CSV table of C-alpha atoms in Angstrom, one decimal:
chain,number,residue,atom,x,y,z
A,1,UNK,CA,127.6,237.3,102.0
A,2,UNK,CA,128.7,240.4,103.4
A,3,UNK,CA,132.0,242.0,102.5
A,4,UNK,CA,133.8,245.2,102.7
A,5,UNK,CA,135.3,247.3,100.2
A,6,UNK,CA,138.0,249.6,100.7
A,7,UNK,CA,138.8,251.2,97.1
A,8,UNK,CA,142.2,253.0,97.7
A,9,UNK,CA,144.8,250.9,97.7
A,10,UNK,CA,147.6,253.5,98.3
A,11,UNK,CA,146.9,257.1,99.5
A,12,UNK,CA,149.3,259.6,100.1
A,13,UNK,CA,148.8,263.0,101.9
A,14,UNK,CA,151.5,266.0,103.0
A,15,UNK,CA,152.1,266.5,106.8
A,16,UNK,CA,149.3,268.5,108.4
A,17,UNK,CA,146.8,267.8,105.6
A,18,UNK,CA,143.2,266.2,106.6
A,19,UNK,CA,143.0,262.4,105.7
A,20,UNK,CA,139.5,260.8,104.7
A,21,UNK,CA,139.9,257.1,104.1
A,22,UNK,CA,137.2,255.3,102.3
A,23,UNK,CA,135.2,251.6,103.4
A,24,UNK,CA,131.7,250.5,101.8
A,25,UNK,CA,130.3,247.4,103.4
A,26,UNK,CA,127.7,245.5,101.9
A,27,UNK,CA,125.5,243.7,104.0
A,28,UNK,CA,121.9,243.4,104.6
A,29,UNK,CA,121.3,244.9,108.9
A,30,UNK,CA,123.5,247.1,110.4
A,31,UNK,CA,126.8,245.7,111.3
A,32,UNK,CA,129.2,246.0,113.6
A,33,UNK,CA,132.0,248.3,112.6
A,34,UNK,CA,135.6,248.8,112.9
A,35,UNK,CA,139.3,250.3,111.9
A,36,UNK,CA,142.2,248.9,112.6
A,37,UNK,CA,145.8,250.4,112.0
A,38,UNK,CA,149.2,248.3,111.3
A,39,UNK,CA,152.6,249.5,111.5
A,40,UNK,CA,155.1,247.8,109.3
A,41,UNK,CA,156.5,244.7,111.2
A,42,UNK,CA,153.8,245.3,113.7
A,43,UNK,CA,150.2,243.6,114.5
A,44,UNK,CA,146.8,245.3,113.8
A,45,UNK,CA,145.7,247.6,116.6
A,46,UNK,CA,142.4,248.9,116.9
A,47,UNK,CA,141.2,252.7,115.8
A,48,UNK,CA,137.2,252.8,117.0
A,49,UNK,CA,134.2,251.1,116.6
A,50,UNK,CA,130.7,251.6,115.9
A,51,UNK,CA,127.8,249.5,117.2
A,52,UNK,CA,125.0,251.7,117.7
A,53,UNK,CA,124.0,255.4,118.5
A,54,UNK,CA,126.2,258.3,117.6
A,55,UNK,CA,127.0,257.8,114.4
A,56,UNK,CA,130.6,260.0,115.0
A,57,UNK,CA,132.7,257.9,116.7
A,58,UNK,CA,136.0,259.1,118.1
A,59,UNK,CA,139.1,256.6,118.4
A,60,UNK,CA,142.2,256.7,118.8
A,61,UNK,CA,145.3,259.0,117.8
A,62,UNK,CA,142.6,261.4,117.0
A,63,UNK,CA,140.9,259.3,114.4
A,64,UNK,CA,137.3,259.7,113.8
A,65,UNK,CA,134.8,258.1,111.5
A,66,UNK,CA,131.2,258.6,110.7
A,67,UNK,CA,128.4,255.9,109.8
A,68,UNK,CA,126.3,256.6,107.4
A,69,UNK,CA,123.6,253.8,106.6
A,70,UNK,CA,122.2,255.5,103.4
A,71,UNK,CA,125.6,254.7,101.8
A,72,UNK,CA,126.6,251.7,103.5
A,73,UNK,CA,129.7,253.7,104.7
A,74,UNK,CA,131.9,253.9,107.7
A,75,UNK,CA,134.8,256.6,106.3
A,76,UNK,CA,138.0,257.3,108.5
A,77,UNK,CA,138.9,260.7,108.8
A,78,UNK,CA,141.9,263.0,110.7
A,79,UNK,CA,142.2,266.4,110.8
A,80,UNK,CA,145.8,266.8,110.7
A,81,UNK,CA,148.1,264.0,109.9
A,82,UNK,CA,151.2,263.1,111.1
A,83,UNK,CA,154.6,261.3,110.0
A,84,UNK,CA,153.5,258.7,112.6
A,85,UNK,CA,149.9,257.6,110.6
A,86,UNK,CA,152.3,256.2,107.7
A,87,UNK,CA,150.5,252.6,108.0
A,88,UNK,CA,148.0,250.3,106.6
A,89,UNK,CA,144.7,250.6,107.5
A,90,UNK,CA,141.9,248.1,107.9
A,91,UNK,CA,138.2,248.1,107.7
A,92,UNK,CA,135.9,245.1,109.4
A,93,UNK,CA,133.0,244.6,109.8
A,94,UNK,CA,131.5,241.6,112.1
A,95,UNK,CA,128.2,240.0,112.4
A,96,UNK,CA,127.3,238.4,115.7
A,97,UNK,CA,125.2,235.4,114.9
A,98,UNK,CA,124.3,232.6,117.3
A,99,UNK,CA,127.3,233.5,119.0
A,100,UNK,CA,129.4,232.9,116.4
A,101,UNK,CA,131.4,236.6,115.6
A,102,UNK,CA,132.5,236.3,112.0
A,103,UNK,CA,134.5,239.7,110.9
A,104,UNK,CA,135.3,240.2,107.5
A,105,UNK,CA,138.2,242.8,106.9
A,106,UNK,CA,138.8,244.9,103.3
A,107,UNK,CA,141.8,244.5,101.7
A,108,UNK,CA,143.7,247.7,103.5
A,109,UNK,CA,144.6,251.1,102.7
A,110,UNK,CA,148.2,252.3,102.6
A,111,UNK,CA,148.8,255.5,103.6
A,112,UNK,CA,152.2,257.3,102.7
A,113,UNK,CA,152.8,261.2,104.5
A,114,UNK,CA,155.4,263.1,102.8
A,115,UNK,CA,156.7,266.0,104.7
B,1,UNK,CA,154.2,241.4,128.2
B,2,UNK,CA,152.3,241.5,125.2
B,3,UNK,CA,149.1,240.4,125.6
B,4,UNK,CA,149.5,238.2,122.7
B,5,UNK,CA,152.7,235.9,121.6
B,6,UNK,CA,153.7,234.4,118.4
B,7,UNK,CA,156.1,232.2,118.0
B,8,UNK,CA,158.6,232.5,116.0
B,9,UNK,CA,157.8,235.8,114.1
B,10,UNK,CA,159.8,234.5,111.4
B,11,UNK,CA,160.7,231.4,109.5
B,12,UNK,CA,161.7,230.0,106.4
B,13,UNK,CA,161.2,226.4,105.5
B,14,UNK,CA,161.2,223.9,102.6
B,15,UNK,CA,158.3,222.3,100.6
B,16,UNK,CA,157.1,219.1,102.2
B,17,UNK,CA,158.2,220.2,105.7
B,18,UNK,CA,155.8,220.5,109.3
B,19,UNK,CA,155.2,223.8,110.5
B,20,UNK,CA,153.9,224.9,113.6
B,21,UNK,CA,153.3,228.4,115.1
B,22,UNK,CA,152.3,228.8,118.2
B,23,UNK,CA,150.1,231.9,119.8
B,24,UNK,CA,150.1,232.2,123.6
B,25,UNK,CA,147.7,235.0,125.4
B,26,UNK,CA,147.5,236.7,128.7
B,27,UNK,CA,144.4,238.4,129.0
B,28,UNK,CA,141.9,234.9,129.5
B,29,UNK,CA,139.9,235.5,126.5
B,30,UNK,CA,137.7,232.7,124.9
B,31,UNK,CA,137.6,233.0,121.4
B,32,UNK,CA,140.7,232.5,119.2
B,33,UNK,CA,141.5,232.9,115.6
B,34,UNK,CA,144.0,232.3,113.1
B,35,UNK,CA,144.3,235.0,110.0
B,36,UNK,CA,146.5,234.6,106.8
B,37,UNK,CA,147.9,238.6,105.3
B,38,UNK,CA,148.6,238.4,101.5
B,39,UNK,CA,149.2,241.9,100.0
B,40,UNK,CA,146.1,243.3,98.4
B,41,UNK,CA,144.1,240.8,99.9
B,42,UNK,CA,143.6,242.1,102.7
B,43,UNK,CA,142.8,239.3,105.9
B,44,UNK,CA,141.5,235.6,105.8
B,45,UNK,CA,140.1,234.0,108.6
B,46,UNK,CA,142.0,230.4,108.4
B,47,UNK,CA,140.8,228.5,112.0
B,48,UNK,CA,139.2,230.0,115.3
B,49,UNK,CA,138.1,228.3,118.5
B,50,UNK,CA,135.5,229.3,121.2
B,51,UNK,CA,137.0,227.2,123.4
B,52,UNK,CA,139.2,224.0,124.3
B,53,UNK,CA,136.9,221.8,122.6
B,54,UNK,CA,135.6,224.4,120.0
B,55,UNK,CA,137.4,224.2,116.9
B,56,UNK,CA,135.7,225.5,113.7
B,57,UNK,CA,136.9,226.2,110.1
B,58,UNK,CA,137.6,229.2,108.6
B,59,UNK,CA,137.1,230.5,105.0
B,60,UNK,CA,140.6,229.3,103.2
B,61,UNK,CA,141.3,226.0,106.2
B,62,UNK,CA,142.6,223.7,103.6
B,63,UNK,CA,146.1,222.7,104.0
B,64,UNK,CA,146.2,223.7,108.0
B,65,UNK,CA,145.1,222.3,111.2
B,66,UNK,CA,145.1,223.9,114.5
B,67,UNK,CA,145.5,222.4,118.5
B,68,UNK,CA,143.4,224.0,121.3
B,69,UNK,CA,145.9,222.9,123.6
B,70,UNK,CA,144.4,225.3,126.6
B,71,UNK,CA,142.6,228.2,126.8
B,72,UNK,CA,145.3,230.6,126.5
B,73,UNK,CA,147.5,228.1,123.6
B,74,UNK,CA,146.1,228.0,119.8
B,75,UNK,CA,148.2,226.3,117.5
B,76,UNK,CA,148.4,226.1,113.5
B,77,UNK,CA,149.9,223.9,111.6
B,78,UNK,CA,151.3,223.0,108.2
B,79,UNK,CA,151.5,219.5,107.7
B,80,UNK,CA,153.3,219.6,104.4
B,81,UNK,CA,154.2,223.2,103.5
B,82,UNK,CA,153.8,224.4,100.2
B,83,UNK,CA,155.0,227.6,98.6
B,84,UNK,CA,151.5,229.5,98.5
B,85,UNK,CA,151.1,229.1,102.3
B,86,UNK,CA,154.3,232.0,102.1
B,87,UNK,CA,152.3,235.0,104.0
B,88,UNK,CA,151.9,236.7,107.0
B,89,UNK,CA,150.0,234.7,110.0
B,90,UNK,CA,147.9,236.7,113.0
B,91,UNK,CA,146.6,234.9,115.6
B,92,UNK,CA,144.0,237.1,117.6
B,93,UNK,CA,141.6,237.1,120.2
B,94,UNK,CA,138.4,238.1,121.8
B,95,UNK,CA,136.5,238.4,124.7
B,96,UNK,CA,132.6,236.8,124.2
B,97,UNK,CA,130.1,238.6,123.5
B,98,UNK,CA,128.8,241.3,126.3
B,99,UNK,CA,125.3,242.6,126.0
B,100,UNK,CA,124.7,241.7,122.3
B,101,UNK,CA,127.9,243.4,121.5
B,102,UNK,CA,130.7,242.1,119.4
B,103,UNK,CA,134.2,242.3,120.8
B,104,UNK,CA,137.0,243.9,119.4
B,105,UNK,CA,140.0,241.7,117.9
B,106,UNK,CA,143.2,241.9,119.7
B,107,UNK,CA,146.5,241.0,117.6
B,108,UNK,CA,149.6,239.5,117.5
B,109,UNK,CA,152.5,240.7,115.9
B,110,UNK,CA,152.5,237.9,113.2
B,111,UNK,CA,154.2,235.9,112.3
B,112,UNK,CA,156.2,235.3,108.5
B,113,UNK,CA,156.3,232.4,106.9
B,114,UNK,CA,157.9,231.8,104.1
B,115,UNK,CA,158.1,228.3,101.8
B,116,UNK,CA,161.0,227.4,99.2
């Protein structure tokens, strides 16, 4: 079954400081890849996804995230946070089968900035 | 307008009672889902449809139903609430699949549920 693995529950960087945010998948092919951001009291939004070809994929809010298949990873990263990126964030990863898109989502990252 | 509604965001209710929340959307996608937040557990798919009369289970469905009413109304309901269906509820939705590719999810803003 495939799943996804986030192992940082709670991260917490200074204003300015580079952010790298962690997500293993295991699944047999390559999936389909994604991060999502929620704000407290808010829904998730999407960051970027991957499907195929550059393996740097830029998003939103100046997010980026790289794929690498030897490590079954698909890390978030930002230069230079801001006050604003205090949030949870979500990997998922989806399989298209038969038409039938199951995502599975990790279990979140919450990220505190201090000033 | 948001592109998708939840009604109500929140609501408090007693053991044994009928809940219903209702998710509305504006941007004529087919596929619709239902997802229960618990902290540290990340999100559970609970019901999604790929159309009016395409209703399919989820991983944790026990204890819910859900109404296709139309293609933009999904419904989920608690016939007899219980005190560990307390959590955060997401309906979302998504285009079909283009060109092989999956879609992107697009959220609601949730909606809280908590049982006494």
């Amino acid at each position: 079954a495939q799943s996804v693995t986030q192992p940082d529950i709670h991260i917490t960087v200074s204003e300015g400081a580079s952010l790298e945010l962690r997500c293993n998948y295991s699944y047999g092919a390559t999936p389909y890849l994604f991060w999502y951001v929620q704000s407290p009291g808010q829904g998730l939004q999407l960051l970027l996804k991957y499907f195929s070809g550059d393996t740097l994929v830029q998003g939103i809010k100046g997010f980026e995230a790289e794929f690498k298949r030897s490590q079954s990873s698909f890390n978030l990263r930002k230069p230079s946070v801001h006050w604003s990126d205090a949030a949870e964030y979500f990997c998922a990863v989806a399989l298209n089968s038969g038409g039938y898109q199951k995502v599975t989502f990790g279990t979140g990252t919450k990220l505190q900035v201090i000033p | 307008d948001a592109d998708v509604t939840q009604t109500p965001r929140n609501r408090i209710t007693k053991t044994g009672k009928r809940i219903m929340l209702e998710c509305s959307q504006t941007k004529g996608h087919d596929r619709m889902y239902w997802y229960r937040q618990d902290p540290g557990l990340g999100l559970r798919l609970i019901y999604y449809s790929f159309d009016v009369k395409d209703i399919n289970k989820g991983e944790i469905s026990d204890g819910y139903s859900v109404s296709r009413q139309a293609q933009a109304k999904f419904s989920l309901s608690l016939e007899s609430a219980i005190p560990n269906q307390t959590a955060l509820y997401f309906c979302a939705i998504a285009p079909s699949p283009t060109g092989g590719h999956t879609g992107e999810l697009f959220f609601g803003e949730g909606s809280r549920l908590t049982v006494l």
